[in-house]
Amino acid sequence: DTAVSQTPKYLVTQMGNDKSIKCEQNLGHDTMYWYKQDSKKFLKIMFSYNNKELIINETVPNRFSPKSPDKAHLNLHINSLELGDSAVYFCASSQDSLALYEQYFGPGTRLTVT
Amino acid sequence: GQQLNQSPQSMFIQEGEDVSMNCTSSSIFNTWLWYKQDPGEGPVLLIALYKAGELTSNGRLTAQFGITRKDSFLNISASIPSDVGIYFCTGTASKLTFGTGTRLQVTL
Protein backbone atom coordinates (compact mmCIF):
# COMPACT_ATOMS: atom_id res chain seq x y z
CA ASP A 1 0.00 0.00 0.00
CA THR A 2 1.27 3.44 -0.89
CA ALA A 3 1.83 5.52 2.24
CA VAL A 4 2.25 9.00 0.72
CA SER A 5 1.21 9.46 -2.88
CA GLN A 6 1.50 12.44 -5.19
CA THR A 7 -0.02 13.21 -8.56
CA PRO A 8 1.12 13.88 -11.13
CA LYS A 9 4.61 12.37 -11.16
CA TYR A 10 5.69 14.69 -13.95
CA LEU A 11 4.27 18.07 -14.91
CA VAL A 12 5.45 20.12 -17.87
CA THR A 13 3.82 23.47 -18.41
CA GLN A 14 4.42 26.94 -19.79
CA MET A 15 5.22 30.11 -17.96
CA GLY A 16 2.20 31.95 -16.70
CA ASN A 17 0.00 28.88 -16.31
CA ASP A 18 -1.66 27.78 -13.08
CA LYS A 19 -1.19 24.19 -11.92
CA SER A 20 -1.92 21.98 -8.93
CA ILE A 21 -0.15 19.04 -7.35
CA LYS A 22 -2.11 16.66 -5.15
CA CYS A 23 -0.91 14.71 -2.14
CA GLU A 24 -2.60 12.04 -0.08
CA GLN A 25 -1.40 9.97 2.87
CA ASN A 26 -3.05 6.84 4.23
CA LEU A 27 -0.97 6.63 7.40
CA GLY A 28 -3.47 8.38 9.62
CA HIS A 29 -0.96 11.16 10.26
CA ASP A 30 -2.02 14.58 11.50
CA THR A 31 0.73 16.65 9.90
CA MET A 32 1.66 17.11 6.25
CA TYR A 33 4.38 19.08 4.48
CA TRP A 34 5.50 20.38 1.12
CA TYR A 35 9.18 20.56 0.20
CA LYS A 36 10.95 21.92 -2.85
CA GLN A 37 14.12 20.22 -4.12
CA ASP A 38 16.15 22.28 -6.55
CA SER A 39 18.54 21.13 -9.25
CA LYS A 40 21.36 20.90 -6.71
CA LYS A 41 19.22 18.51 -4.65
CA PHE A 42 18.83 20.98 -1.82
CA LEU A 43 15.61 20.26 0.09
CA LYS A 44 13.73 23.13 1.60
CA ILE A 45 10.48 23.08 3.51
CA MET A 46 7.72 25.28 2.12
CA PHE A 47 4.60 24.61 4.19
CA SER A 48 3.29 22.42 6.95
CA TYR A 49 -0.29 21.70 7.97
CA ASN A 50 -1.45 20.07 11.20
CA ASN A 51 -5.03 18.85 11.17
CA LYS A 52 -5.86 21.11 8.25
CA GLU A 53 -4.31 24.17 9.90
CA LEU A 54 -1.23 25.94 8.58
CA ILE A 55 1.64 25.75 11.10
CA ILE A 56 4.73 26.42 8.99
CA ASN A 57 4.87 28.94 6.17
CA GLU A 58 8.39 29.60 5.01
CA THR A 59 9.28 32.52 2.79
CA VAL A 60 7.47 31.32 -0.29
CA PRO A 61 5.95 33.54 -3.00
CA ASN A 62 2.25 33.99 -2.50
CA ARG A 63 1.74 32.44 -5.92
CA PHE A 64 2.03 29.17 -3.98
CA SER A 65 -1.10 28.30 -2.04
CA PRO A 66 -1.50 25.06 -0.11
CA LYS A 67 -4.95 23.66 0.56
CA SER A 68 -5.86 20.93 3.00
CA PRO A 69 -9.45 19.72 2.56
CA ASP A 70 -8.89 17.10 5.29
CA LYS A 71 -5.94 15.84 7.26
CA ALA A 72 -5.18 13.11 4.72
CA HIS A 73 -4.77 15.54 1.83
CA LEU A 74 -2.52 18.52 1.20
CA ASN A 75 -2.60 20.00 -2.27
CA LEU A 76 -0.32 22.65 -3.68
CA HIS A 77 -1.63 25.19 -6.15
CA ILE A 78 0.79 27.40 -8.05
CA ASN A 79 -0.34 30.50 -9.93
CA SER A 80 1.48 32.29 -12.74
CA LEU A 81 4.26 29.73 -13.01
CA GLU A 82 7.79 31.00 -13.53
CA LEU A 83 10.92 29.33 -14.88
CA GLY A 84 12.42 29.31 -11.38
CA ASP A 85 9.58 27.17 -10.12
CA SER A 86 11.04 24.21 -12.01
CA ALA A 87 12.02 21.68 -9.35
CA VAL A 88 10.93 18.46 -7.72
CA TYR A 89 8.21 18.97 -5.13
CA PHE A 90 7.87 16.46 -2.32
CA CYS A 91 4.95 15.94 -0.03
CA ALA A 92 5.59 14.37 3.37
CA SER A 93 3.68 13.49 6.51
CA SER A 94 4.39 12.80 10.16
CA GLN A 95 2.29 11.45 12.99
CA ASP A 96 1.92 14.88 14.52
CA SER A 97 3.68 18.22 14.57
CA LEU A 98 5.89 17.10 17.47
CA ALA A 99 7.12 14.11 15.47
CA LEU A 100 8.23 16.35 12.63
CA TYR A 101 11.50 14.49 12.39
CA GLU A 102 9.98 11.12 11.48
CA GLN A 103 8.62 12.17 8.16
CA TYR A 104 7.45 9.91 5.37
CA PHE A 105 7.99 11.31 1.91
CA GLY A 106 6.05 10.85 -1.30
CA PRO A 107 7.76 9.97 -4.59
CA GLY A 108 7.93 13.58 -5.74
CA THR A 109 6.48 15.60 -8.61
CA ARG A 110 8.95 16.89 -11.16
CA LEU A 111 7.70 20.26 -12.39
CA THR A 112 9.23 21.71 -15.53
CA VAL A 113 8.26 25.22 -16.57
CA THR A 114 9.15 26.18 -20.14
CA GLY B 1 19.13 30.75 9.90
CA GLN B 2 20.21 27.22 10.63
CA GLN B 3 22.64 25.67 8.18
CA LEU B 4 23.77 22.09 7.86
CA ASN B 5 26.90 21.33 5.90
CA GLN B 6 27.62 17.80 4.80
CA SER B 7 30.92 16.39 3.66
CA PRO B 8 31.97 15.06 1.37
CA GLN B 9 29.59 16.42 -1.25
CA SER B 10 30.08 13.29 -3.31
CA MET B 11 32.11 10.13 -3.23
CA PHE B 12 32.90 7.23 -5.46
CA ILE B 13 33.78 4.02 -3.70
CA GLN B 14 34.24 0.40 -4.60
CA GLU B 15 31.85 -2.29 -3.50
CA GLY B 16 32.88 -3.68 -0.14
CA GLU B 17 34.51 -0.50 1.12
CA ASP B 18 33.40 1.32 4.23
CA VAL B 19 31.98 4.82 3.90
CA SER B 20 32.00 7.70 6.31
CA MET B 21 30.21 11.02 5.98
CA ASN B 22 29.48 13.80 8.41
CA CYS B 23 27.27 16.74 9.02
CA THR B 24 27.99 19.93 10.93
CA SER B 25 25.70 22.65 12.08
CA SER B 26 26.09 26.28 13.03
CA SER B 27 23.65 25.76 15.89
CA ILE B 28 22.61 23.13 18.40
CA PHE B 29 20.07 20.51 17.45
CA ASN B 30 17.84 18.38 19.66
CA THR B 31 17.54 15.53 17.20
CA TRP B 32 19.64 14.28 14.32
CA LEU B 33 18.32 12.12 11.53
CA TRP B 34 19.78 10.55 8.45
CA TYR B 35 17.72 10.04 5.30
CA LYS B 36 18.58 8.35 2.02
CA GLN B 37 17.15 9.39 -1.31
CA ASP B 38 17.24 6.88 -4.14
CA PRO B 39 17.21 8.27 -7.69
CA GLY B 40 13.69 9.35 -8.63
CA GLU B 41 12.29 8.72 -5.16
CA GLY B 42 11.59 10.64 -1.99
CA PRO B 43 13.90 10.52 1.05
CA VAL B 44 13.54 7.58 3.42
CA LEU B 45 14.48 7.71 7.10
CA LEU B 46 17.50 5.53 7.96
CA ILE B 47 18.44 6.39 11.53
CA ALA B 48 17.18 8.79 14.20
CA LEU B 49 19.34 10.04 17.09
CA TYR B 50 17.80 11.70 20.14
CA LYS B 51 20.59 12.22 22.67
CA ALA B 52 24.05 13.78 22.56
CA GLY B 53 26.68 11.04 22.33
CA GLU B 54 24.15 8.44 21.19
CA LEU B 55 25.49 5.79 18.82
CA THR B 56 22.87 3.86 16.86
CA SER B 57 23.11 1.10 14.29
CA ASN B 58 20.73 -0.09 11.63
CA GLY B 59 22.21 -3.07 9.82
CA ARG B 60 25.38 -1.92 8.09
CA LEU B 61 24.69 1.69 9.04
CA THR B 62 25.97 3.37 12.19
CA ALA B 63 25.32 6.96 13.16
CA GLN B 64 26.36 9.10 16.10
CA PHE B 65 24.95 12.25 17.66
CA GLY B 66 27.92 14.50 18.43
CA ILE B 67 28.62 15.52 22.02
CA THR B 68 28.48 19.20 21.12
CA ARG B 69 25.05 18.61 19.51
CA LYS B 70 26.34 20.42 16.46
CA ASP B 71 27.44 17.44 14.43
CA SER B 72 26.67 13.88 13.45
CA PHE B 73 28.31 11.20 11.34
CA LEU B 74 27.06 8.23 9.38
CA ASN B 75 29.14 5.15 8.57
CA ILE B 76 28.22 2.47 6.07
CA SER B 77 30.17 -0.74 6.28
CA ALA B 78 30.86 -3.12 3.37
CA SER B 79 29.04 -0.99 0.80
CA ILE B 80 26.93 -2.63 -1.89
CA PRO B 81 25.61 -1.23 -5.18
CA SER B 82 22.16 -0.48 -3.72
CA ASP B 83 23.78 1.97 -1.29
CA VAL B 84 23.93 4.40 -4.22
CA GLY B 85 21.94 7.54 -3.57
CA ILE B 86 22.01 10.86 -1.76
CA TYR B 87 22.32 10.84 2.00
CA PHE B 88 20.86 13.75 3.87
CA CYS B 89 21.41 14.65 7.46
CA THR B 90 18.66 16.60 9.13
CA GLY B 91 18.40 18.26 12.44
CA THR B 92 15.54 19.55 14.45
CA ALA B 93 15.38 22.43 16.81
CA SER B 94 12.23 24.40 16.06
CA LYS B 95 11.86 22.86 12.63
CA LEU B 96 13.42 20.31 10.37
CA THR B 97 16.48 21.52 8.45
CA PHE B 98 18.05 19.41 5.74
CA GLY B 99 21.76 19.21 5.00
CA THR B 100 23.30 19.77 1.61
CA GLY B 101 23.54 16.02 0.91
CA THR B 102 26.30 13.52 0.17
CA ARG B 103 26.00 11.74 -3.15
CA LEU B 104 27.33 8.21 -2.97
CA GLN B 105 28.23 6.14 -5.98
CA VAL B 106 29.40 2.56 -5.65
CA THR B 107 31.37 0.81 -8.35
CA LEU B 108 31.74 -2.92 -8.71
CSV table of C-alpha atoms in Angstrom, one decimal:
chain,number,residue,atom,x,y,z
A,1,ASP,CA,0.0,0.0,0.0
A,2,THR,CA,1.3,3.4,-0.9
A,3,ALA,CA,1.8,5.5,2.2
A,4,VAL,CA,2.2,9.0,0.7
A,5,SER,CA,1.2,9.5,-2.9
A,6,GLN,CA,1.5,12.4,-5.2
A,7,THR,CA,0.0,13.2,-8.6
A,8,PRO,CA,1.1,13.9,-11.1
A,9,LYS,CA,4.6,12.4,-11.2
A,10,TYR,CA,5.7,14.7,-13.9
A,11,LEU,CA,4.3,18.1,-14.9
A,12,VAL,CA,5.5,20.1,-17.9
A,13,THR,CA,3.8,23.5,-18.4
A,14,GLN,CA,4.4,26.9,-19.8
A,15,MET,CA,5.2,30.1,-18.0
A,16,GLY,CA,2.2,32.0,-16.7
A,17,ASN,CA,0.0,28.9,-16.3
A,18,ASP,CA,-1.7,27.8,-13.1
A,19,LYS,CA,-1.2,24.2,-11.9
A,20,SER,CA,-1.9,22.0,-8.9
A,21,ILE,CA,-0.2,19.0,-7.3
A,22,LYS,CA,-2.1,16.7,-5.2
A,23,CYS,CA,-0.9,14.7,-2.1
A,24,GLU,CA,-2.6,12.0,-0.1
A,25,GLN,CA,-1.4,10.0,2.9
A,26,ASN,CA,-3.1,6.8,4.2
A,27,LEU,CA,-1.0,6.6,7.4
A,28,GLY,CA,-3.5,8.4,9.6
A,29,HIS,CA,-1.0,11.2,10.3
A,30,ASP,CA,-2.0,14.6,11.5
A,31,THR,CA,0.7,16.6,9.9
A,32,MET,CA,1.7,17.1,6.2
A,33,TYR,CA,4.4,19.1,4.5
A,34,TRP,CA,5.5,20.4,1.1
A,35,TYR,CA,9.2,20.6,0.2
A,36,LYS,CA,10.9,21.9,-2.8
A,37,GLN,CA,14.1,20.2,-4.1
A,38,ASP,CA,16.2,22.3,-6.5
A,39,SER,CA,18.5,21.1,-9.3
A,40,LYS,CA,21.4,20.9,-6.7
A,41,LYS,CA,19.2,18.5,-4.7
A,42,PHE,CA,18.8,21.0,-1.8
A,43,LEU,CA,15.6,20.3,0.1
A,44,LYS,CA,13.7,23.1,1.6
A,45,ILE,CA,10.5,23.1,3.5
A,46,MET,CA,7.7,25.3,2.1
A,47,PHE,CA,4.6,24.6,4.2
A,48,SER,CA,3.3,22.4,7.0
A,49,TYR,CA,-0.3,21.7,8.0
A,50,ASN,CA,-1.4,20.1,11.2
A,51,ASN,CA,-5.0,18.9,11.2
A,52,LYS,CA,-5.9,21.1,8.2
A,53,GLU,CA,-4.3,24.2,9.9
A,54,LEU,CA,-1.2,25.9,8.6
A,55,ILE,CA,1.6,25.7,11.1
A,56,ILE,CA,4.7,26.4,9.0
A,57,ASN,CA,4.9,28.9,6.2
A,58,GLU,CA,8.4,29.6,5.0
A,59,THR,CA,9.3,32.5,2.8
A,60,VAL,CA,7.5,31.3,-0.3
A,61,PRO,CA,6.0,33.5,-3.0
A,62,ASN,CA,2.2,34.0,-2.5
A,63,ARG,CA,1.7,32.4,-5.9
A,64,PHE,CA,2.0,29.2,-4.0
A,65,SER,CA,-1.1,28.3,-2.0
A,66,PRO,CA,-1.5,25.1,-0.1
A,67,LYS,CA,-4.9,23.7,0.6
A,68,SER,CA,-5.9,20.9,3.0
A,69,PRO,CA,-9.5,19.7,2.6
A,70,ASP,CA,-8.9,17.1,5.3
A,71,LYS,CA,-5.9,15.8,7.3
A,72,ALA,CA,-5.2,13.1,4.7
A,73,HIS,CA,-4.8,15.5,1.8
A,74,LEU,CA,-2.5,18.5,1.2
A,75,ASN,CA,-2.6,20.0,-2.3
A,76,LEU,CA,-0.3,22.7,-3.7
A,77,HIS,CA,-1.6,25.2,-6.1
A,78,ILE,CA,0.8,27.4,-8.1
A,79,ASN,CA,-0.3,30.5,-9.9
A,80,SER,CA,1.5,32.3,-12.7
A,81,LEU,CA,4.3,29.7,-13.0
A,82,GLU,CA,7.8,31.0,-13.5
A,83,LEU,CA,10.9,29.3,-14.9
A,84,GLY,CA,12.4,29.3,-11.4
A,85,ASP,CA,9.6,27.2,-10.1
A,86,SER,CA,11.0,24.2,-12.0
A,87,ALA,CA,12.0,21.7,-9.3
A,88,VAL,CA,10.9,18.5,-7.7
A,89,TYR,CA,8.2,19.0,-5.1
A,90,PHE,CA,7.9,16.5,-2.3
A,91,CYS,CA,4.9,15.9,0.0
A,92,ALA,CA,5.6,14.4,3.4
A,93,SER,CA,3.7,13.5,6.5
A,94,SER,CA,4.4,12.8,10.2
A,95,GLN,CA,2.3,11.5,13.0
A,96,ASP,CA,1.9,14.9,14.5
A,97,SER,CA,3.7,18.2,14.6
A,98,LEU,CA,5.9,17.1,17.5
A,99,ALA,CA,7.1,14.1,15.5
A,100,LEU,CA,8.2,16.3,12.6
A,101,TYR,CA,11.5,14.5,12.4
A,102,GLU,CA,10.0,11.1,11.5
A,103,GLN,CA,8.6,12.2,8.2
A,104,TYR,CA,7.4,9.9,5.4
A,105,PHE,CA,8.0,11.3,1.9
A,106,GLY,CA,6.0,10.9,-1.3
A,107,PRO,CA,7.8,10.0,-4.6
A,108,GLY,CA,7.9,13.6,-5.7
A,109,THR,CA,6.5,15.6,-8.6
A,110,ARG,CA,9.0,16.9,-11.2
A,111,LEU,CA,7.7,20.3,-12.4
A,112,THR,CA,9.2,21.7,-15.5
A,113,VAL,CA,8.3,25.2,-16.6
A,114,THR,CA,9.1,26.2,-20.1
B,1,GLY,CA,19.1,30.8,9.9
B,2,GLN,CA,20.2,27.2,10.6
B,3,GLN,CA,22.6,25.7,8.2
B,4,LEU,CA,23.8,22.1,7.9
B,5,ASN,CA,26.9,21.3,5.9
B,6,GLN,CA,27.6,17.8,4.8
B,7,SER,CA,30.9,16.4,3.7
B,8,PRO,CA,32.0,15.1,1.4
B,9,GLN,CA,29.6,16.4,-1.2
B,10,SER,CA,30.1,13.3,-3.3
B,11,MET,CA,32.1,10.1,-3.2
B,12,PHE,CA,32.9,7.2,-5.5
B,13,ILE,CA,33.8,4.0,-3.7
B,14,GLN,CA,34.2,0.4,-4.6
B,15,GLU,CA,31.8,-2.3,-3.5
B,16,GLY,CA,32.9,-3.7,-0.1
B,17,GLU,CA,34.5,-0.5,1.1
B,18,ASP,CA,33.4,1.3,4.2
B,19,VAL,CA,32.0,4.8,3.9
B,20,SER,CA,32.0,7.7,6.3
B,21,MET,CA,30.2,11.0,6.0
B,22,ASN,CA,29.5,13.8,8.4
B,23,CYS,CA,27.3,16.7,9.0
B,24,THR,CA,28.0,19.9,10.9
B,25,SER,CA,25.7,22.6,12.1
B,26,SER,CA,26.1,26.3,13.0
B,27,SER,CA,23.7,25.8,15.9
B,28,ILE,CA,22.6,23.1,18.4
B,29,PHE,CA,20.1,20.5,17.5
B,30,ASN,CA,17.8,18.4,19.7
B,31,THR,CA,17.5,15.5,17.2
B,32,TRP,CA,19.6,14.3,14.3
B,33,LEU,CA,18.3,12.1,11.5
B,34,TRP,CA,19.8,10.5,8.4
B,35,TYR,CA,17.7,10.0,5.3
B,36,LYS,CA,18.6,8.4,2.0
B,37,GLN,CA,17.2,9.4,-1.3
B,38,ASP,CA,17.2,6.9,-4.1
B,39,PRO,CA,17.2,8.3,-7.7
B,40,GLY,CA,13.7,9.4,-8.6
B,41,GLU,CA,12.3,8.7,-5.2
B,42,GLY,CA,11.6,10.6,-2.0
B,43,PRO,CA,13.9,10.5,1.1
B,44,VAL,CA,13.5,7.6,3.4
B,45,LEU,CA,14.5,7.7,7.1
B,46,LEU,CA,17.5,5.5,8.0
B,47,ILE,CA,18.4,6.4,11.5
B,48,ALA,CA,17.2,8.8,14.2
B,49,LEU,CA,19.3,10.0,17.1
B,50,TYR,CA,17.8,11.7,20.1
B,51,LYS,CA,20.6,12.2,22.7
B,52,ALA,CA,24.1,13.8,22.6
B,53,GLY,CA,26.7,11.0,22.3
B,54,GLU,CA,24.2,8.4,21.2
B,55,LEU,CA,25.5,5.8,18.8
B,56,THR,CA,22.9,3.9,16.9
B,57,SER,CA,23.1,1.1,14.3
B,58,ASN,CA,20.7,-0.1,11.6
B,59,GLY,CA,22.2,-3.1,9.8
B,60,ARG,CA,25.4,-1.9,8.1
B,61,LEU,CA,24.7,1.7,9.0
B,62,THR,CA,26.0,3.4,12.2
B,63,ALA,CA,25.3,7.0,13.2
B,64,GLN,CA,26.4,9.1,16.1
B,65,PHE,CA,25.0,12.2,17.7
B,66,GLY,CA,27.9,14.5,18.4
B,67,ILE,CA,28.6,15.5,22.0
B,68,THR,CA,28.5,19.2,21.1
B,69,ARG,CA,25.1,18.6,19.5
B,70,LYS,CA,26.3,20.4,16.5
B,71,ASP,CA,27.4,17.4,14.4
B,72,SER,CA,26.7,13.9,13.4
B,73,PHE,CA,28.3,11.2,11.3
B,74,LEU,CA,27.1,8.2,9.4
B,75,ASN,CA,29.1,5.2,8.6
B,76,ILE,CA,28.2,2.5,6.1
B,77,SER,CA,30.2,-0.7,6.3
B,78,ALA,CA,30.9,-3.1,3.4
B,79,SER,CA,29.0,-1.0,0.8
B,80,ILE,CA,26.9,-2.6,-1.9
B,81,PRO,CA,25.6,-1.2,-5.2
B,82,SER,CA,22.2,-0.5,-3.7
B,83,ASP,CA,23.8,2.0,-1.3
B,84,VAL,CA,23.9,4.4,-4.2
B,85,GLY,CA,21.9,7.5,-3.6
B,86,ILE,CA,22.0,10.9,-1.8
B,87,TYR,CA,22.3,10.8,2.0
B,88,PHE,CA,20.9,13.8,3.9
B,89,CYS,CA,21.4,14.6,7.5
B,90,THR,CA,18.7,16.6,9.1
B,91,GLY,CA,18.4,18.3,12.4
B,92,THR,CA,15.5,19.5,14.4
B,93,ALA,CA,15.4,22.4,16.8
B,94,SER,CA,12.2,24.4,16.1
B,95,LYS,CA,11.9,22.9,12.6
B,96,LEU,CA,13.4,20.3,10.4
B,97,THR,CA,16.5,21.5,8.5
B,98,PHE,CA,18.1,19.4,5.7
B,99,GLY,CA,21.8,19.2,5.0
B,100,THR,CA,23.3,19.8,1.6
B,101,GLY,CA,23.5,16.0,0.9
B,102,THR,CA,26.3,13.5,0.2
B,103,ARG,CA,26.0,11.7,-3.2
B,104,LEU,CA,27.3,8.2,-3.0
B,105,GLN,CA,28.2,6.1,-6.0
B,106,VAL,CA,29.4,2.6,-5.7
B,107,THR,CA,31.4,0.8,-8.4
B,108,LEU,CA,31.7,-2.9,-8.7
